Amino acid sequence: MSEHARPVGDGSLDPETAAKARSARDALGERDGVLVAFSGGVDSSVVAALARDALGGDAVACTARSETLPAAELGDAKRVAGEVGIRHETVTFSELDDPEFVANDGDRCYHCRTMRLGRMYETARDLGIDTVCDGTNADDPGEGHRPGLRAVEELDVFSPLLDAGISKEEVRAVAESYDLSVSDKPSMACLSSRIPTGLEVTEERLTRIEKAERVLREWGFEGFRVRDHDGLARVEIAPDELERALDPAFADAVHEHLTDLGFEYVTLDMAGYRTGSVSPGGADEGGSNGADGTDGERGSNGADDDRESGEGTDDGVDIGRRYPR
């Protein structure tokens, strides 16, 4: 069987998606080696799987560690690289070293992506690899304000999903065909996307945002954001989980926990979670390692549901819920 005819993943893809996936795999296979800017989200994971399929040990995944990457996401990236079977490297840098990033203007994601991809190219050169590729897909260019994509273009990063015309829905299908656990993982934006444009990005703000969102994740919420308005926490909860957040026990507990973390005030946004509510153009752009989207789909977290049991109503709302003190 020729390389082109060999099925992608488990061979279950529909013919059109399979043809696109083979095209992306073939394009990767034409390179002597590739380094995949890898966040562990679904887009970069699919690129990693296709690259590993095409190039074997000449494909490397690389994750950039910084203050804007939640620790849980780094752990996920390591785990998913293991699923793919690809060599995984990490590099460390700080966006906070760049005054233009810290200023948090409308081009924050451009500055972030330029720094991240610059570190990817440095690592690739150290490994004797000429090509850096990312997970930009065919839907990304049309999703509002995306300055990070300008950095991808300027640095001549190879985007095999985009070139092959693979949409987000098709990316998830390819991920499923490779039996990747992230096939339905929501897209993830970096922590700085929780800070309104014009308000400086600081380590203090990033730290309390990460800790606040960890609390919500541990309580079993899946679609959410904690926006930091200079010490005021604006908690956004996905519409299908919002009724549970209206429980007075939740209000009491979230106020106590988030003020303990350094927030002066804690509010619940009654409009619920939506992307880009503090950013120009209405989209959170991920400062992700692999262009895993705009943060576009839902909450930050494909988290396990470790909710406490309690007496609930027939519609699933847990009125008797108790939150940890």
PDB file of N, CA and C in Angstrom, residues 258-316:
ATOM      1  N   LEU A 258     -12.190  33.266  46.851  1.00  0.00           N
ATOM      2  CA  LEU A 258     -11.522  34.201  45.940  1.00  0.00           C
ATOM      3  C   LEU A 258     -10.995  35.431  46.667  1.00  0.00           C
ATOM      4  N   THR A 259     -11.656  35.877  47.716  1.00  0.00           N
ATOM      5  CA  THR A 259     -11.081  36.980  48.485  1.00  0.00           C
ATOM      6  C   THR A 259      -9.836  36.509  49.238  1.00  0.00           C
ATOM      7  N   ASP A 260      -9.824  35.266  49.656  1.00  0.00           N
ATOM      8  CA  ASP A 260      -8.615  34.707  50.282  1.00  0.00           C
ATOM      9  C   ASP A 260      -7.442  34.711  49.306  1.00  0.00           C
ATOM     10  N   LEU A 261      -7.730  34.619  48.008  1.00  0.00           N
ATOM     11  CA  LEU A 261      -6.680  34.608  46.986  1.00  0.00           C
ATOM     12  C   LEU A 261      -6.190  36.010  46.624  1.00  0.00           C
ATOM     13  N   GLY A 262      -6.858  37.043  47.138  1.00  0.00           N
ATOM     14  CA  GLY A 262      -6.388  38.397  46.886  1.00  0.00           C
ATOM     15  C   GLY A 262      -7.339  39.285  46.123  1.00  0.00           C
ATOM     16  N   PHE A 263      -8.481  38.747  45.695  1.00  0.00           N
ATOM     17  CA  PHE A 263      -9.476  39.603  45.048  1.00  0.00           C
ATOM     18  C   PHE A 263     -10.204  40.430  46.107  1.00  0.00           C
ATOM     19  N   GLU A 264     -10.458  41.689  45.788  1.00  0.00           N
ATOM     20  CA  GLU A 264     -11.173  42.561  46.729  1.00  0.00           C
ATOM     21  C   GLU A 264     -12.675  42.346  46.656  1.00  0.00           C
ATOM     22  N   TYR A 265     -13.190  42.121  45.457  1.00  0.00           N
ATOM     23  CA  TYR A 265     -14.620  41.923  45.244  1.00  0.00           C
ATOM     24  C   TYR A 265     -14.814  40.712  44.331  1.00  0.00           C
ATOM     25  N   VAL A 266     -15.942  40.027  44.493  1.00  0.00           N
ATOM     26  CA  VAL A 266     -16.257  38.870  43.668  1.00  0.00           C
ATOM     27  C   VAL A 266     -17.681  39.038  43.131  1.00  0.00           C
ATOM     28  N   THR A 267     -17.832  38.969  41.806  1.00  0.00           N
ATOM     29  CA  THR A 267     -19.145  39.109  41.191  1.00  0.00           C
ATOM     30  C   THR A 267     -19.418  37.918  40.284  1.00  0.00           C
ATOM     31  N   LEU A 268     -20.700  37.623  40.087  1.00  0.00           N
ATOM     32  CA  LEU A 268     -21.122  36.595  39.147  1.00  0.00           C
ATOM     33  C   LEU A 268     -21.768  37.291  37.961  1.00  0.00           C
ATOM     34  N   ASP A 269     -21.230  37.055  36.769  1.00  0.00           N
ATOM     35  CA  ASP A 269     -21.751  37.675  35.552  1.00  0.00           C
ATOM     36  C   ASP A 269     -23.006  36.924  35.112  1.00  0.00           C
ATOM     37  N   MET A 270     -24.148  37.603  35.150  1.00  0.00           N
ATOM     38  CA  MET A 270     -25.414  36.935  34.870  1.00  0.00           C
ATOM     39  C   MET A 270     -25.577  36.595  33.397  1.00  0.00           C
ATOM     40  N   ALA A 271     -24.720  37.136  32.527  1.00  0.00           N
ATOM     41  CA  ALA A 271     -24.778  36.776  31.112  1.00  0.00           C
ATOM     42  C   ALA A 271     -24.129  35.421  30.855  1.00  0.00           C
ATOM     43  N   GLY A 272     -23.400  34.911  31.844  1.00  0.00           N
ATOM     44  CA  GLY A 272     -22.760  33.613  31.685  1.00  0.00           C
ATOM     45  C   GLY A 272     -21.449  33.700  30.925  1.00  0.00           C
ATOM     46  N   TYR A 273     -20.800  32.551  30.774  1.00  0.00           N
ATOM     47  CA  TYR A 273     -19.503  32.516  30.097  1.00  0.00           C
ATOM     48  C   TYR A 273     -19.649  32.728  28.602  1.00  0.00           C
ATOM     49  N   ARG A 274     -18.826  33.625  28.053  1.00  0.00           N
ATOM     50  CA  ARG A 274     -18.715  33.779  26.605  1.00  0.00           C
ATOM     51  C   ARG A 274     -17.305  34.239  26.302  1.00  0.00           C
ATOM     52  N   THR A 275     -16.812  33.851  25.146  1.00  0.00           N
ATOM     53  CA  THR A 275     -15.438  34.172  24.798  1.00  0.00           C
ATOM     54  C   THR A 275     -15.290  35.647  24.494  1.00  0.00           C
ATOM     55  N   GLY A 276     -14.110  36.169  24.806  1.00  0.00           N
ATOM     56  CA  GLY A 276     -13.746  37.508  24.378  1.00  0.00           C
ATOM     57  C   GLY A 276     -14.449  38.632  25.097  1.00  0.00           C
ATOM     58  N   SER A 277     -14.948  38.396  26.309  1.00  0.00           N
ATOM     59  CA  SER A 277     -15.710  39.448  26.974  1.00  0.00           C
ATOM     60  C   SER A 277     -14.827  40.555  27.542  1.00  0.00           C
ATOM     61  N   VAL A 278     -13.502  40.408  27.477  1.00  0.00           N
ATOM     62  CA  VAL A 278     -12.614  41.497  27.900  1.00  0.00           C
ATOM     63  C   VAL A 278     -11.655  41.901  26.790  1.00  0.00           C
ATOM     64  N   SER A 279     -11.855  41.363  25.560  1.00  0.00           N
ATOM     65  CA  SER A 279     -10.876  41.551  24.499  1.00  0.00           C
ATOM     66  C   SER A 279     -11.475  42.282  23.311  1.00  0.00           C
ATOM     67  N   PRO A 280     -10.649  42.963  22.501  1.00  0.00           N
ATOM     68  CA  PRO A 280     -11.150  43.617  21.301  1.00  0.00           C
ATOM     69  C   PRO A 280     -11.621  42.589  20.300  1.00  0.00           C
ATOM     70  N   GLY A 281     -12.689  42.891  19.584  1.00  0.00           N
ATOM     71  CA  GLY A 281     -13.164  41.999  18.555  1.00  0.00           C
ATOM     72  C   GLY A 281     -13.979  40.836  19.076  1.00  0.00           C
ATOM     73  N   GLY A 282     -14.104  40.720  20.397  1.00  0.00           N
ATOM     74  CA  GLY A 282     -14.980  39.708  20.962  1.00  0.00           C
ATOM     75  C   GLY A 282     -14.469  38.295  20.922  1.00  0.00           C
ATOM     76  N   ALA A 283     -13.149  38.090  20.905  1.00  0.00           N
ATOM     77  CA  ALA A 283     -12.631  36.721  20.933  1.00  0.00           C
ATOM     78  C   ALA A 283     -11.398  36.670  21.802  1.00  0.00           C
ATOM     79  N   ASP A 284     -11.349  35.678  22.683  1.00  0.00           N
ATOM     80  CA  ASP A 284     -10.122  35.409  23.424  1.00  0.00           C
ATOM     81  C   ASP A 284      -9.197  34.680  22.482  1.00  0.00           C
ATOM     82  N   GLU A 285      -8.033  35.202  22.251  1.00  0.00           N
ATOM     83  CA  GLU A 285      -7.096  34.455  21.415  1.00  0.00           C
ATOM     84  C   GLU A 285      -6.135  33.713  22.296  1.00  0.00           C
ATOM     85  N   GLY A 286      -6.026  32.425  22.093  1.00  0.00           N
ATOM     86  CA  GLY A 286      -5.143  31.633  22.926  1.00  0.00           C
ATOM     87  C   GLY A 286      -3.702  32.023  22.726  1.00  0.00           C
ATOM     88  N   GLY A 287      -2.976  32.196  23.823  1.00  0.00           N
ATOM     89  CA  GLY A 287      -1.535  32.315  23.721  1.00  0.00           C
ATOM     90  C   GLY A 287      -0.976  30.919  23.772  1.00  0.00           C
ATOM     91  N   SER A 288      -1.679  30.019  23.097  1.00  0.00           N
ATOM     92  CA  SER A 288      -1.333  28.613  23.213  1.00  0.00           C
ATOM     93  C   SER A 288      -0.090  28.294  22.429  1.00  0.00           C
ATOM     94  N   ASN A 289       0.517  27.185  22.758  1.00  0.00           N
ATOM     95  CA  ASN A 289       1.701  26.740  22.059  1.00  0.00           C
ATOM     96  C   ASN A 289       1.375  26.297  20.653  1.00  0.00           C
ATOM     97  N   GLY A 290       0.187  25.837  20.431  1.00  0.00           N
ATOM     98  CA  GLY A 290      -0.109  25.246  19.149  1.00  0.00           C
ATOM     99  C   GLY A 290      -1.296  25.845  18.447  1.00  0.00           C
ATOM    100  N   ALA A 291      -1.617  27.111  18.698  1.00  0.00           N
ATOM    101  CA  ALA A 291      -2.759  27.756  18.051  1.00  0.00           C
ATOM    102  C   ALA A 291      -4.007  26.913  18.209  1.00  0.00           C
ATOM    103  N   ASP A 292      -4.279  26.492  19.415  1.00  0.00           N
ATOM    104  CA  ASP A 292      -5.436  25.643  19.628  1.00  0.00           C
ATOM    105  C   ASP A 292      -6.697  26.467  19.750  1.00  0.00           C
ATOM    106  N   GLY A 293      -6.811  27.436  18.923  1.00  0.00           N
ATOM    107  CA  GLY A 293      -8.054  28.145  18.786  1.00  0.00           C
ATOM    108  C   GLY A 293      -8.085  29.454  19.515  1.00  0.00           C
ATOM    109  N   THR A 294      -9.248  30.041  19.463  1.00  0.00           N
ATOM    110  CA  THR A 294      -9.473  31.352  20.002  1.00  0.00           C
ATOM    111  C   THR A 294      -9.814  31.299  21.465  1.00  0.00           C
ATOM    112  N   ASP A 295      -9.741  30.156  22.045  1.00  0.00           N
ATOM    113  CA  ASP A 295     -10.365  29.876  23.334  1.00  0.00           C
ATOM    114  C   ASP A 295     -11.834  29.699  23.064  1.00  0.00           C
ATOM    115  N   GLY A 296     -12.106  29.386  21.856  1.00  0.00           N
ATOM    116  CA  GLY A 296     -13.372  29.637  21.293  1.00  0.00           C
ATOM    117  C   GLY A 296     -14.478  28.781  21.742  1.00  0.00           C
ATOM    118  N   GLU A 297     -14.314  27.613  22.259  1.00  0.00           N
ATOM    119  CA  GLU A 297     -15.503  26.823  22.337  1.00  0.00           C
ATOM    120  C   GLU A 297     -16.240  26.896  23.632  1.00  0.00           C
ATOM    121  N   ARG A 298     -15.589  26.568  24.677  1.00  0.00           N
ATOM    122  CA  ARG A 298     -16.256  26.672  25.957  1.00  0.00           C
ATOM    123  C   ARG A 298     -15.239  27.009  26.977  1.00  0.00           C
ATOM    124  N   GLY A 299     -15.382  26.410  28.133  1.00  0.00           N
ATOM    125  CA  GLY A 299     -14.540  26.784  29.240  1.00  0.00           C
ATOM    126  C   GLY A 299     -13.128  26.344  29.071  1.00  0.00           C
ATOM    127  N   SER A 300     -12.362  26.534  30.097  1.00  0.00           N
ATOM    128  CA  SER A 300     -10.939  26.298  29.990  1.00  0.00           C
ATOM    129  C   SER A 300     -10.594  24.848  30.151  1.00  0.00           C
ATOM    130  N   ASN A 301     -11.540  24.024  30.494  1.00  0.00           N
ATOM    131  CA  ASN A 301     -11.102  22.830  31.173  1.00  0.00           C
ATOM    132  C   ASN A 301     -11.878  21.612  30.741  1.00  0.00           C
ATOM    133  N   GLY A 302     -11.175  20.599  30.298  1.00  0.00           N
ATOM    134  CA  GLY A 302     -11.780  19.300  30.140  1.00  0.00           C
ATOM    135  C   GLY A 302     -11.585  18.575  31.446  1.00  0.00           C
ATOM    136  N   ALA A 303     -12.221  19.062  32.486  1.00  0.00           N
ATOM    137  CA  ALA A 303     -11.901  18.590  33.836  1.00  0.00           C
ATOM    138  C   ALA A 303     -12.751  17.386  34.208  1.00  0.00           C
ATOM    139  N   ASP A 304     -12.234  16.569  35.094  1.00  0.00           N
ATOM    140  CA  ASP A 304     -13.017  15.482  35.645  1.00  0.00           C
ATOM    141  C   ASP A 304     -14.098  16.065  36.548  1.00  0.00           C
ATOM    142  N   ASP A 305     -15.240  15.408  36.581  1.00  0.00           N
ATOM    143  CA  ASP A 305     -16.330  15.871  37.417  1.00  0.00           C
ATOM    144  C   ASP A 305     -16.203  15.232  38.784  1.00  0.00           C
ATOM    145  N   ASP A 306     -15.689  16.004  39.762  1.00  0.00           N
ATOM    146  CA  ASP A 306     -15.554  15.463  41.108  1.00  0.00           C
ATOM    147  C   ASP A 306     -16.478  16.216  42.059  1.00  0.00           C
ATOM    148  N   ARG A 307     -17.709  16.416  41.580  1.00  0.00           N
ATOM    149  CA  ARG A 307     -18.682  17.106  42.419  1.00  0.00           C
ATOM    150  C   ARG A 307     -19.052  16.247  43.611  1.00  0.00           C
ATOM    151  N   GLU A 308     -19.368  16.938  44.720  1.00  0.00           N
ATOM    152  CA  GLU A 308     -19.853  16.206  45.880  1.00  0.00           C
ATOM    153  C   GLU A 308     -21.301  15.817  45.635  1.00  0.00           C
ATOM    154  N   SER A 309     -21.690  14.701  46.205  1.00  0.00           N
ATOM    155  CA  SER A 309     -23.078  14.291  46.065  1.00  0.00           C
ATOM    156  C   SER A 309     -23.944  15.080  47.031  1.00  0.00           C
ATOM    157  N   GLY A 310     -25.216  15.208  46.683  1.00  0.00           N
ATOM    158  CA  GLY A 310     -26.149  15.899  47.553  1.00  0.00           C
ATOM    159  C   GLY A 310     -27.540  15.712  47.020  1.00  0.00           C
ATOM    160  N   GLU A 311     -28.525  16.247  47.701  1.00  0.00           N
ATOM    161  CA  GLU A 311     -29.878  16.075  47.254  1.00  0.00           C
ATOM    162  C   GLU A 311     -30.137  17.050  46.130  1.00  0.00           C
ATOM    163  N   GLY A 312     -30.562  16.546  44.994  1.00  0.00           N
ATOM    164  CA  GLY A 312     -30.814  17.415  43.858  1.00  0.00           C
ATOM    165  C   GLY A 312     -32.266  17.354  43.451  1.00  0.00           C
ATOM    166  N   THR A 313     -32.697  18.336  42.694  1.00  0.00           N
ATOM    167  CA  THR A 313     -34.033  18.308  42.141  1.00  0.00           C
ATOM    168  C   THR A 313     -34.024  17.426  40.915  1.00  0.00           C
ATOM    169  N   ASP A 314     -35.204  17.187  40.354  1.00  0.00           N
ATOM    170  CA  ASP A 314     -35.303  16.315  39.187  1.00  0.00           C
ATOM    171  C   ASP A 314     -34.576  16.876  37.982  1.00  0.00           C
ATOM    172  N   ASP A 315     -34.374  18.197  37.915  1.00  0.00           N
ATOM    173  CA  ASP A 315     -33.703  18.777  36.753  1.00  0.00           C
ATOM    174  C   ASP A 315     -32.193  18.812  36.942  1.00  0.00           C
ATOM    175  N   GLY A 316     -31.692  18.190  37.984  1.00  0.00           N
ATOM    176  CA  GLY A 316     -30.247  18.059  38.147  1.00  0.00           C
ATOM    177  C   GLY A 316     -29.600  19.183  38.921  1.00  0.00           C
TER     178      GLY A 316
END
